mmCIF file of C-alpha atoms in Angstrom:
data_model
loop_
_atom_site.group_PDB
_atom_site.id
_atom_site.type_symbol
_atom_site.label_atom_id
_atom_site.label_comp_id
_atom_site.label_asym_id
_atom_site.label_seq_id
_atom_site.Cartn_x
_atom_site.Cartn_y
_atom_site.Cartn_z
ATOM 1 C CA UNK A 1445 -26.798 -22.292 -6.787
ATOM 2 C CA UNK A 1446 -25.425 -22.183 -10.360
ATOM 3 C CA UNK A 1447 -28.020 -20.102 -11.467
ATOM 4 C CA UNK A 1448 -28.221 -17.681 -8.970
ATOM 5 C CA UNK A 1449 -24.579 -17.136 -7.535
ATOM 6 C CA UNK A 1450 -25.653 -14.407 -5.004
ATOM 7 C CA UNK A 1451 -28.326 -16.268 -3.399
ATOM 8 C CA UNK A 1452 -27.107 -16.804 0.362
ATOM 9 C CA UNK A 1453 -28.602 -19.175 2.703
ATOM 10 C CA UNK A 1454 -26.548 -18.237 5.611
ATOM 11 C CA UNK A 1455 -24.872 -15.207 7.207
ATOM 12 C CA UNK A 1456 -21.542 -17.162 7.188
ATOM 13 C CA UNK A 1457 -21.884 -17.833 3.534
ATOM 14 C CA UNK A 1458 -22.412 -14.128 2.924
ATOM 15 C CA UNK A 1459 -19.263 -13.128 4.725
ATOM 16 C CA UNK A 1460 -17.170 -15.532 2.971
ATOM 17 C CA UNK A 1461 -14.096 -14.086 1.238
ATOM 18 C CA UNK A 1462 -14.861 -15.237 -2.280
ATOM 19 C CA UNK A 1463 -18.655 -15.839 -1.881
ATOM 20 C CA UNK A 1464 -19.459 -16.137 -5.453
ATOM 21 C CA UNK A 1465 -18.225 -18.145 -8.439
ATOM 22 C CA UNK A 1466 -17.463 -15.328 -10.702
ATOM 23 C CA UNK A 1467 -15.299 -13.859 -7.959
ATOM 24 C CA UNK A 1468 -13.634 -16.922 -7.332
ATOM 25 C CA UNK A 1469 -12.681 -17.505 -11.076
ATOM 26 C CA UNK A 1470 -11.941 -13.816 -11.473
ATOM 27 C CA UNK A 1471 -9.340 -13.855 -8.485
ATOM 28 C CA UNK A 1472 -7.675 -17.022 -9.711
ATOM 29 C CA UNK A 1473 -7.241 -15.741 -13.213
ATOM 30 C CA UNK A 1474 -5.836 -12.545 -12.185
ATOM 31 C CA UNK A 1475 -3.399 -14.325 -9.806
ATOM 32 C CA UNK A 1476 -2.309 -16.797 -12.626
ATOM 33 C CA UNK A 1477 -1.992 -14.038 -15.142
ATOM 34 C CA UNK A 1478 0.215 -11.918 -12.597
ATOM 35 C CA UNK A 1479 2.447 -14.962 -11.755
ATOM 36 C CA UNK A 1480 2.927 -16.339 -15.199
ATOM 37 C CA UNK A 1481 2.557 -13.955 -18.138
ATOM 38 C CA UNK A 1482 3.577 -10.542 -16.374
ATOM 39 C CA UNK A 1483 7.060 -11.643 -15.363
ATOM 40 C CA UNK A 1484 7.945 -13.135 -18.588
ATOM 41 C CA UNK A 1485 6.093 -11.139 -21.025
ATOM 42 C CA UNK A 1486 7.095 -7.825 -19.973
ATOM 43 C CA UNK A 1487 10.515 -6.027 -20.136
ATOM 44 C CA UNK A 1488 12.483 -5.519 -16.869
ATOM 45 C CA UNK A 1489 11.848 -1.715 -16.720
ATOM 46 C CA UNK A 1490 8.102 -2.452 -16.125
ATOM 47 C CA UNK A 1491 8.637 -5.312 -13.780
ATOM 48 C CA UNK A 1492 10.796 -3.043 -11.694
ATOM 49 C CA UNK A 1493 7.699 -0.519 -11.492
ATOM 50 C CA UNK A 1494 5.269 -3.202 -10.931
ATOM 51 C CA UNK A 1495 7.600 -4.615 -7.978
ATOM 52 C CA UNK A 1496 7.375 -1.096 -6.620
ATOM 53 C CA UNK A 1497 3.776 -0.813 -6.880
ATOM 54 C CA UNK A 1498 3.208 -4.227 -5.289
ATOM 55 C CA UNK A 1499 5.382 -3.338 -2.436
ATOM 56 C CA UNK A 1500 3.484 0.077 -2.087
ATOM 57 C CA UNK A 1501 0.289 -1.924 -2.080
ATOM 58 C CA UNK A 1502 1.151 -3.401 1.269
ATOM 59 C CA UNK A 1503 1.658 -0.031 2.743
ATOM 60 C CA UNK A 1504 -1.618 1.157 1.220
ATOM 61 C CA UNK A 1505 -3.586 -1.554 2.645
ATOM 62 C CA UNK A 1506 -2.039 -0.758 6.057
ATOM 63 C CA UNK A 1507 -3.078 2.861 5.632
ATOM 64 C CA UNK A 1508 -6.639 1.720 4.438
ATOM 65 C CA UNK A 1509 -7.026 -0.300 7.676
ATOM 66 C CA UNK A 1510 -6.407 2.801 9.936
ATOM 67 C CA UNK A 1511 -8.281 5.233 7.807
ATOM 68 C CA UNK A 1512 -10.847 3.562 5.665
ATOM 69 C CA UNK A 1513 -11.883 0.971 7.922
ATOM 70 C CA UNK A 1514 -11.071 2.452 11.645
ATOM 71 C CA UNK A 1515 -11.690 5.946 10.257
ATOM 72 C CA UNK A 1516 -8.722 7.353 11.832
ATOM 73 C CA UNK A 1517 -7.081 10.228 9.513
ATOM 74 C CA UNK A 1518 -3.416 9.613 9.403
ATOM 75 C CA UNK A 1519 -0.683 11.612 7.452
ATOM 76 C CA UNK A 1520 2.354 10.139 9.057
ATOM 77 C CA UNK A 1521 2.470 7.081 6.934
ATOM 78 C CA UNK A 1522 5.984 8.130 5.764
ATOM 79 C CA UNK A 1523 7.360 8.086 9.306
ATOM 80 C CA UNK A 1524 6.499 4.285 9.721
ATOM 81 C CA UNK A 1525 7.776 3.519 6.290
ATOM 82 C CA UNK A 1526 11.078 5.037 7.357
ATOM 83 C CA UNK A 1527 11.256 3.010 10.460
ATOM 84 C CA UNK A 1528 10.754 -0.247 8.484
ATOM 85 C CA UNK A 1529 13.230 0.787 5.714
ATOM 86 C CA UNK A 1530 16.136 1.629 8.162
ATOM 87 C CA UNK A 1531 15.316 -1.353 10.556
ATOM 88 C CA UNK A 1532 15.556 -3.690 7.537
ATOM 89 C CA UNK A 1533 18.854 -1.746 6.296
ATOM 90 C CA UNK A 1534 20.602 -1.882 9.520
ATOM 91 C CA UNK A 1535 19.946 -5.644 10.112
ATOM 92 C CA UNK A 1536 21.014 -6.598 6.494
ATOM 93 C CA UNK A 1537 23.743 -4.154 6.257
ATOM 94 C CA UNK A 1538 27.398 -5.275 6.170
ATOM 95 C CA UNK A 1539 29.082 -4.894 9.667
ATOM 96 C CA UNK A 1540 32.057 -2.569 10.104
ATOM 97 C CA UNK A 1541 30.765 0.198 7.447
ATOM 98 C CA UNK A 1542 30.232 3.891 7.760
ATOM 99 C CA UNK A 1543 26.610 2.903 8.762
ATOM 100 C CA UNK A 1544 25.230 0.444 11.246
ATOM 101 C CA UNK A 1545 25.079 -3.026 9.808
ATOM 102 C CA UNK A 1546 24.429 -6.535 11.389
ATOM 103 C CA UNK A 1547 24.782 -8.656 8.395
ATOM 104 C CA UNK A 1548 21.422 -10.527 8.660
ATOM 105 C CA UNK A 1549 20.517 -10.747 5.221
ATOM 106 C CA UNK A 1550 17.867 -13.420 5.419
ATOM 107 C CA UNK A 1551 14.737 -11.672 4.137
ATOM 108 C CA UNK A 1552 12.075 -13.108 6.376
ATOM 109 C CA UNK A 1553 13.925 -12.144 9.262
ATOM 110 C CA UNK A 1554 14.589 -8.235 8.533
ATOM 111 C CA UNK A 1555 11.248 -8.112 7.007
ATOM 112 C CA UNK A 1556 9.538 -9.444 10.166
ATOM 113 C CA UNK A 1557 11.824 -7.184 12.273
ATOM 114 C CA UNK A 1558 10.929 -4.213 10.138
ATOM 115 C CA UNK A 1559 6.991 -4.885 10.591
ATOM 116 C CA UNK A 1560 7.337 -5.348 14.353
ATOM 117 C CA UNK A 1561 9.578 -2.375 14.963
ATOM 118 C CA UNK A 1562 7.140 -0.040 12.874
ATOM 119 C CA UNK A 1563 4.377 -1.557 14.742
ATOM 120 C CA UNK A 1564 5.700 -0.947 18.142
ATOM 121 C CA UNK A 1565 6.209 2.537 17.170
ATOM 122 C CA UNK A 1566 2.555 2.680 15.986
ATOM 123 C CA UNK A 1567 1.325 1.431 19.275
ATOM 124 C CA UNK A 1568 3.497 3.931 21.339
ATOM 125 C CA UNK A 1569 2.040 6.735 19.165
ATOM 126 C CA UNK A 1570 -1.586 5.621 19.274
ATOM 127 C CA UNK A 1571 -2.500 6.153 22.901
ATOM 128 C CA UNK A 1572 -1.744 10.022 22.125
ATOM 129 C CA UNK A 1573 -3.672 9.755 18.658
ATOM 130 C CA UNK A 1574 -6.744 8.272 20.227
ATOM 131 C CA UNK A 1575 -7.551 11.195 22.226
ATOM 132 C CA UNK A 1576 -8.028 13.272 19.008
ATOM 133 C CA UNK A 1577 -10.175 13.006 16.078
ATOM 134 C CA UNK A 1578 -10.548 14.568 12.527
ATOM 135 C CA UNK A 1579 -8.215 17.540 11.723
ATOM 136 C CA UNK A 1580 -6.421 17.540 15.172
ATOM 137 C CA UNK A 1581 -5.546 13.730 14.847
ATOM 138 C CA UNK A 1582 -4.253 14.679 11.022
ATOM 139 C CA UNK A 1583 -1.965 17.321 12.425
ATOM 140 C CA UNK A 1584 -0.710 15.073 15.138
ATOM 141 C CA UNK A 1585 0.349 12.554 12.741
ATOM 142 C CA UNK A 1586 1.748 14.985 10.137
ATOM 143 C CA UNK A 1587 4.052 16.205 12.971
ATOM 144 C CA UNK A 1588 5.621 12.726 13.011
ATOM 145 C CA UNK A 1589 6.729 13.233 9.425
ATOM 146 C CA UNK A 1590 8.694 16.266 10.325
ATOM 147 C CA UNK A 1591 10.082 14.609 13.419
ATOM 148 C CA UNK A 1592 11.221 11.717 11.556
ATOM 149 C CA UNK A 1593 12.829 13.862 9.021
ATOM 150 C CA UNK A 1594 14.914 15.646 11.594
ATOM 151 C CA UNK A 1595 16.038 12.630 13.288
ATOM 152 C CA UNK A 1596 16.974 10.573 10.143
ATOM 153 C CA UNK A 1597 18.847 13.454 8.968
ATOM 154 C CA UNK A 1598 20.704 13.838 12.140
ATOM 155 C CA UNK A 1599 21.364 10.168 12.918
ATOM 156 C CA UNK A 1600 23.955 9.669 10.157
ATOM 157 C CA UNK A 1601 25.258 6.436 11.638
ATOM 158 C CA UNK A 1602 21.889 4.754 10.876
ATOM 159 C CA UNK A 1603 20.916 6.821 7.565
ATOM 160 C CA UNK A 1604 24.155 7.973 6.087
ATOM 161 C CA UNK A 1605 22.848 11.502 6.146
ATOM 162 C CA UNK A 1606 21.119 13.908 3.651
ATOM 163 C CA UNK A 1607 22.243 13.499 0.197
ATOM 164 C CA UNK A 1608 24.324 10.437 0.993
ATOM 165 C CA UNK A 1609 21.914 7.595 2.285
ATOM 166 C CA UNK A 1610 22.846 4.152 2.537
ATOM 167 C CA UNK A 1611 22.156 0.849 0.901
ATOM 168 C CA UNK A 1612 18.644 -0.586 0.959
ATOM 169 C CA UNK A 1613 17.886 -3.996 2.660
ATOM 170 C CA UNK A 1614 19.652 -6.767 1.052
ATOM 171 C CA UNK A 1615 16.931 -9.277 -0.206
ATOM 172 C CA UNK A 1616 18.810 -12.641 0.264
ATOM 173 C CA UNK A 1617 17.160 -16.278 0.848
ATOM 174 C CA UNK A 1618 19.219 -19.414 1.331
ATOM 175 C CA UNK A 1619 22.427 -17.926 -0.192
ATOM 176 C CA UNK A 1620 20.770 -16.424 -3.196
ATOM 177 C CA UNK A 1621 20.450 -12.576 -3.912
ATOM 178 C CA UNK A 1622 16.969 -11.800 -5.082
ATOM 179 C CA UNK A 1623 17.959 -8.585 -6.712
ATOM 180 C CA UNK A 1624 20.632 -9.981 -9.061
ATOM 181 C CA UNK A 1625 20.407 -11.938 -12.116
ATOM 182 C CA UNK A 1626 20.545 -15.657 -12.080
ATOM 183 C CA UNK A 1627 20.666 -18.589 -14.374
ATOM 184 C CA UNK A 1628 16.792 -18.754 -14.840
ATOM 185 C CA UNK A 1629 15.662 -15.343 -13.669
ATOM 186 C CA UNK A 1630 16.643 -11.745 -13.753
ATOM 187 C CA UNK A 1631 16.740 -9.688 -10.501
ATOM 188 C CA UNK A 1632 13.642 -7.720 -11.556
ATOM 189 C CA UNK A 1633 11.706 -10.827 -12.093
ATOM 190 C CA UNK A 1634 12.600 -12.372 -8.857
ATOM 191 C CA UNK A 1635 11.884 -9.034 -7.071
ATOM 192 C CA UNK A 1636 8.625 -8.804 -8.848
ATOM 193 C CA UNK A 1637 7.534 -12.358 -7.823
ATOM 194 C CA UNK A 1638 8.568 -11.816 -4.340
ATOM 195 C CA UNK A 1639 6.531 -8.708 -3.955
ATOM 196 C CA UNK A 1640 3.636 -10.436 -5.732
ATOM 197 C CA UNK A 1641 3.573 -13.460 -3.108
ATOM 198 C CA UNK A 1642 4.013 -10.968 -0.084
ATOM 199 C CA UNK A 1643 1.189 -8.953 -1.455
ATOM 200 C CA UNK A 1644 -1.294 -12.059 -1.845
ATOM 201 C CA UNK A 1645 -0.262 -12.948 1.798
ATOM 202 C CA UNK A 1646 -0.890 -9.394 3.278
ATOM 203 C CA UNK A 1647 -3.979 -8.887 1.265
ATOM 204 C CA UNK A 1648 -5.552 -12.142 2.432
ATOM 205 C CA UNK A 1649 -4.782 -11.475 6.147
ATOM 206 C CA UNK A 1650 -6.351 -8.030 5.946
ATOM 207 C CA UNK A 1651 -9.339 -9.162 4.196
ATOM 208 C CA UNK A 1652 -9.789 -11.902 6.828
ATOM 209 C CA UNK A 1653 -9.402 -9.160 9.519
ATOM 210 C CA UNK A 1654 -11.804 -6.840 8.270
ATOM 211 C CA UNK A 1655 -14.661 -9.443 8.073
ATOM 212 C CA UNK A 1656 -14.100 -10.694 11.601
ATOM 213 C CA UNK A 1657 -15.001 -9.291 15.012
ATOM 214 C CA UNK A 1658 -11.933 -7.076 14.746
ATOM 215 C CA UNK A 1659 -13.281 -5.478 11.559
ATOM 216 C CA UNK A 1660 -16.671 -4.876 12.656
ATOM 217 C CA UNK A 1661 -15.374 -3.228 15.752
ATOM 218 C CA UNK A 1662 -13.312 -0.889 13.336
ATOM 219 C CA UNK A 1663 -16.320 -0.160 11.403
ATOM 220 C CA UNK A 1664 -18.265 0.731 14.614
ATOM 221 C CA UNK A 1665 -15.542 3.098 15.745
ATOM 222 C CA UNK A 1666 -15.368 4.606 12.194
ATOM 223 C CA UNK A 1667 -19.069 5.320 11.902
ATOM 224 C CA UNK A 1668 -19.998 6.563 15.258
ATOM 225 C CA UNK A 1669 -17.297 6.078 18.043
ATOM 226 C CA UNK A 1670 -19.617 7.388 20.865
ATOM 227 C CA UNK A 1671 -22.392 4.771 20.003
ATOM 228 C CA UNK A 1672 -19.665 2.142 19.754
ATOM 229 C CA UNK A 1673 -18.398 2.732 23.030
ATOM 230 C CA UNK A 1674 -22.004 2.734 24.447
ATOM 231 C CA UNK A 1675 -22.704 -0.686 22.950
ATOM 232 C CA UNK A 1676 -19.447 -2.225 24.740
ATOM 233 C CA UNK A 1677 -16.818 -1.811 21.857
ATOM 234 C CA UNK A 1678 -13.489 -0.676 23.694
ATOM 235 C CA UNK A 1679 -12.879 2.578 21.427
ATOM 236 C CA UNK A 1680 -9.266 3.061 22.731
ATOM 237 C CA UNK A 1681 -8.245 -0.590 22.390
ATOM 238 C CA UNK A 1682 -9.374 -0.789 18.679
ATOM 239 C CA UNK A 1683 -7.862 2.471 17.888
ATOM 240 C CA UNK A 1684 -4.552 1.278 19.170
ATOM 241 C CA UNK A 1685 -5.001 -1.921 17.291
ATOM 242 C CA UNK A 1686 -5.748 -0.293 14.106
ATOM 243 C CA UNK A 1687 -2.552 1.956 14.318
ATOM 244 C CA UNK A 1688 -0.495 -0.922 15.477
ATOM 245 C CA UNK A 1689 -1.560 -3.206 12.528
ATOM 246 C CA UNK A 1690 -1.232 -0.351 10.027
ATOM 247 C CA UNK A 1691 2.260 0.381 11.174
ATOM 248 C CA UNK A 1692 3.293 -2.871 10.894
ATOM 249 C CA UNK A 1693 2.234 -3.071 7.282
ATOM 250 C CA UNK A 1694 4.014 0.216 6.614
ATOM 251 C CA UNK A 1695 7.244 -1.108 8.273
ATOM 252 C CA UNK A 1696 7.150 -4.011 5.859
ATOM 253 C CA UNK A 1697 6.245 -2.041 2.957
ATOM 254 C CA UNK A 1698 9.030 0.549 3.770
ATOM 255 C CA UNK A 1699 11.478 -2.313 3.933
ATOM 256 C CA UNK A 1700 10.383 -4.161 0.478
ATOM 257 C CA UNK A 1701 9.966 -0.848 -1.269
ATOM 258 C CA UNK A 1702 13.657 0.244 -0.671
ATOM 259 C CA UNK A 1703 14.696 -3.344 -1.150
ATOM 260 C CA UNK A 1704 13.545 -2.861 -4.730
ATOM 261 C CA UNK A 1705 14.993 0.536 -5.199
ATOM 262 C CA UNK A 1706 18.414 -0.530 -3.679
ATOM 263 C CA UNK A 1707 18.978 2.687 -1.896
ATOM 264 C CA UNK A 1708 17.390 4.673 1.174
ATOM 265 C CA UNK A 1709 17.774 8.435 1.858
ATOM 266 C CA UNK A 1710 16.325 10.267 4.713
ATOM 267 C CA UNK A 1711 14.863 13.188 2.243
ATOM 268 C CA UNK A 1712 12.714 10.328 0.741
ATOM 269 C CA UNK A 1713 10.637 10.253 3.626
ATOM 270 C CA UNK A 1714 8.756 13.562 3.524
ATOM 271 C CA UNK A 1715 5.174 14.801 3.417
ATOM 272 C CA UNK A 1716 4.895 13.976 -0.487
ATOM 273 C CA UNK A 1717 5.452 10.438 0.351
ATOM 274 C CA UNK A 1718 2.521 10.509 2.877
ATOM 275 C CA UNK A 1719 0.167 12.391 0.597
ATOM 276 C CA UNK A 1720 1.225 9.638 -2.217
ATOM 277 C CA UNK A 1721 -0.135 6.964 0.189
ATOM 278 C CA UNK A 1722 -3.168 9.012 0.962
ATOM 279 C CA UNK A 1723 -3.938 9.443 -2.801
ATOM 280 C CA UNK A 1724 -3.447 5.689 -3.058
ATOM 281 C CA UNK A 1725 -6.322 5.103 -0.560
ATOM 282 C CA UNK A 1726 -8.560 7.791 -1.958
ATOM 283 C CA UNK A 1727 -7.876 7.293 -5.561
ATOM 284 C CA UNK A 1728 -8.327 3.396 -5.148
ATOM 285 C CA UNK A 1729 -11.044 3.373 -2.788
ATOM 286 C CA UNK A 1730 -11.268 3.976 0.841
ATOM 287 C CA UNK A 1731 -12.395 0.922 2.885
ATOM 288 C CA UNK A 1732 -11.542 -1.855 0.406
ATOM 289 C CA UNK A 1733 -8.482 -3.963 -0.040
ATOM 290 C CA UNK A 1734 -8.755 -4.331 -3.624
ATOM 291 C CA UNK A 1735 -9.084 -0.466 -3.891
ATOM 292 C CA UNK A 1736 -5.807 -0.211 -2.071
ATOM 293 C CA UNK A 1737 -4.069 -2.263 -4.493
ATOM 294 C CA UNK A 1738 -5.531 -0.408 -7.632
ATOM 295 C CA UNK A 1739 -4.584 2.821 -6.145
ATOM 296 C CA UNK A 1740 -1.017 2.003 -5.316
ATOM 297 C CA UNK A 1741 -0.458 0.561 -8.709
ATOM 298 C CA UNK A 1742 -2.043 3.613 -10.458
ATOM 299 C CA UNK A 1743 0.130 6.047 -8.339
ATOM 300 C CA UNK A 1744 3.116 4.023 -8.806
ATOM 301 C CA UNK A 1745 2.755 3.931 -12.869
ATOM 302 C CA UNK A 1746 1.591 7.628 -13.100
ATOM 303 C CA UNK A 1747 5.073 9.142 -13.217
ATOM 304 C CA UNK A 1748 6.217 6.849 -15.781
ATOM 305 C CA UNK A 1749 3.128 7.440 -17.914
ATOM 306 C CA UNK A 1750 3.449 11.106 -17.633
ATOM 307 C CA UNK A 1751 6.999 10.797 -19.058
ATOM 308 C CA UNK A 1752 5.242 9.700 -22.489
ATOM 309 C CA UNK A 1753 3.134 12.643 -22.610
ATOM 310 C CA UNK A 1754 5.801 15.097 -24.252
ATOM 311 C CA UNK A 1755 5.848 12.684 -27.343
ATOM 312 C CA UNK A 1756 1.970 12.917 -27.524
ATOM 313 C CA UNK A 1757 1.341 16.524 -26.425
ATOM 314 C CA UNK A 1758 3.963 18.925 -27.718
ATOM 315 C CA UNK A 1759 3.134 21.710 -25.240
ATOM 316 C CA UNK A 1760 4.364 19.517 -22.485
ATOM 317 C CA UNK A 1761 8.122 19.726 -21.803
ATOM 318 C CA UNK A 1762 10.477 17.020 -21.124
ATOM 319 C CA UNK A 1763 12.531 19.136 -18.970
ATOM 320 C CA UNK A 1764 12.174 18.239 -15.283
ATOM 321 C CA UNK A 1765 12.329 22.042 -14.258
ATOM 322 C CA UNK A 1766 9.559 23.243 -16.592
ATOM 323 C CA UNK A 1767 6.374 24.373 -15.003
ATOM 324 C CA UNK A 1768 4.597 21.965 -17.390
ATOM 325 C CA UNK A 1769 7.133 19.393 -17.340
ATOM 326 C CA UNK A 1770 6.344 15.713 -17.081
ATOM 327 C CA UNK A 1771 7.664 15.553 -13.532
ATOM 328 C CA UNK A 1772 5.526 18.404 -12.154
ATOM 329 C CA UNK A 1773 2.539 16.953 -14.027
ATOM 330 C CA UNK A 1774 2.616 13.946 -11.821
ATOM 331 C CA UNK A 1775 2.280 15.928 -8.693
ATOM 332 C CA UNK A 1776 -0.550 17.953 -10.348
ATOM 333 C CA UNK A 1777 -2.516 14.888 -11.148
ATOM 334 C CA UNK A 1778 -2.152 13.665 -7.578
ATOM 335 C CA UNK A 1779 -4.050 16.614 -6.256
ATOM 336 C CA UNK A 1780 -6.579 16.902 -9.117
ATOM 337 C CA UNK A 1781 -7.317 13.242 -8.968
ATOM 338 C CA UNK A 1782 -7.961 13.439 -5.325
ATOM 339 C CA UNK A 1783 -10.448 16.374 -5.651
ATOM 340 C CA UNK A 1784 -12.296 14.780 -8.595
ATOM 341 C CA UNK A 1785 -12.687 11.221 -7.045
ATOM 342 C CA UNK A 1786 -13.977 12.877 -3.758
ATOM 343 C CA UNK A 1787 -16.508 14.717 -5.728
ATOM 344 C CA UNK A 1788 -17.713 12.547 -8.333
ATOM 345 C CA UNK A 1789 -16.666 8.867 -7.223
ATOM 346 C CA UNK A 1790 -16.035 8.756 -3.467
ATOM 347 C CA UNK A 1791 -15.465 5.065 -3.695
ATOM 348 C CA UNK A 1792 -12.574 5.515 -6.173
ATOM 349 C CA UNK A 1793 -11.267 3.192 -8.801
ATOM 350 C CA UNK A 1794 -13.005 0.340 -6.974
ATOM 351 C CA UNK A 1795 -16.435 2.061 -7.344
ATOM 352 C CA UNK A 1796 -15.894 2.556 -10.856
ATOM 353 C CA UNK A 1797 -15.245 -1.100 -11.080
ATOM 354 C CA UNK A 1798 -18.532 -1.837 -9.088
ATOM 355 C CA UNK A 1799 -20.551 0.449 -11.517
ATOM 356 C CA UNK A 1800 -19.109 -1.405 -14.492
ATOM 357 C CA UNK A 1801 -19.856 -4.935 -12.989
ATOM 358 C CA UNK A 1802 -23.364 -3.963 -12.094
ATOM 359 C CA UNK A 1803 -24.008 -2.460 -15.347
ATOM 360 C CA UNK A 1804 -23.146 -6.083 -17.100
ATOM 361 C CA UNK A 1805 -24.781 -8.042 -14.525
ATOM 362 C CA UNK A 1806 -28.121 -6.066 -15.133
ATOM 363 C CA UNK A 1807 -27.573 -5.859 -18.888
ATOM 364 C CA UNK A 1808 -29.728 -5.479 -20.870
ATOM 365 C CA UNK A 1809 -32.144 -4.085 -18.298
ATOM 366 C CA UNK A 1810 -31.405 -0.460 -16.838
ATOM 367 C CA UNK A 1811 -32.289 -1.273 -13.386
#
């Protein structure tokens, strides 16, 4: 077995999460690097960005479950992110203030509540969505974004109103604020480590889900729902389940993301936010958990990287209002990269990694 790491002697061994020794070593090395070097070797500015990227990766995994694995096109991810963010903010908010608050600052409670409320909303929407496919389903989920924008703008007791907003969820555990500097770790270090641990938990659960009976049913519905129905797969049931799980992930991601940011505003949950999560899935790789993480980190880092372009390319302006400004370039790159990846590499960044890995596995041979 040491000389032939991909020789499987059983179906169960082939389906194992880390079924080869190189995968086991690589995953352990990446987790150790992310948990030891990154929080202590990078400045807080980058840790803040990484924390946002890791939180967004949880939401991207959720969108990938419903879109990449179950084949249901959804453009309403921002709606479920908003539900999670405002549920957590209301639970952890200080009572007696201008906005609704219950003073429950214990992080596991408001995080779980954010996921459950968003998941219930997804299950409620799912029976309507399961009657549609393709473009029609995309339009229905797109309507959720605009419906949510109107509700959150008008419900000022919950959201604070447009241009005002409210404080994000308060990350507190055992009386310690995780977003504030402590004796040993800074607030950004603590939030980074928190999002890293939670991402590992959510990613492992999602990976186990997609290689189970449920995941195989998702794939059957995605590839040919009529054939899946003929062989006994309950199409409606698994579509509802996919929407529910995806919404749960989105709710938790929304709560974590705005706990890192520290403030929630209704205008944040617009169509652009949904498009960003679609870009995370398509650029990272649809139908892969690893691709969701790659895409989320890439899209989160992209605005920060474009800010450095004016120092390298003089024709790019640092003015945010300029047509070729750094802020507008990030939006341009979203669309351009989606087009390029769909044409030249539909499997996204994960597909590029597979190509590189296969090249070195076969080297020096070309086949």
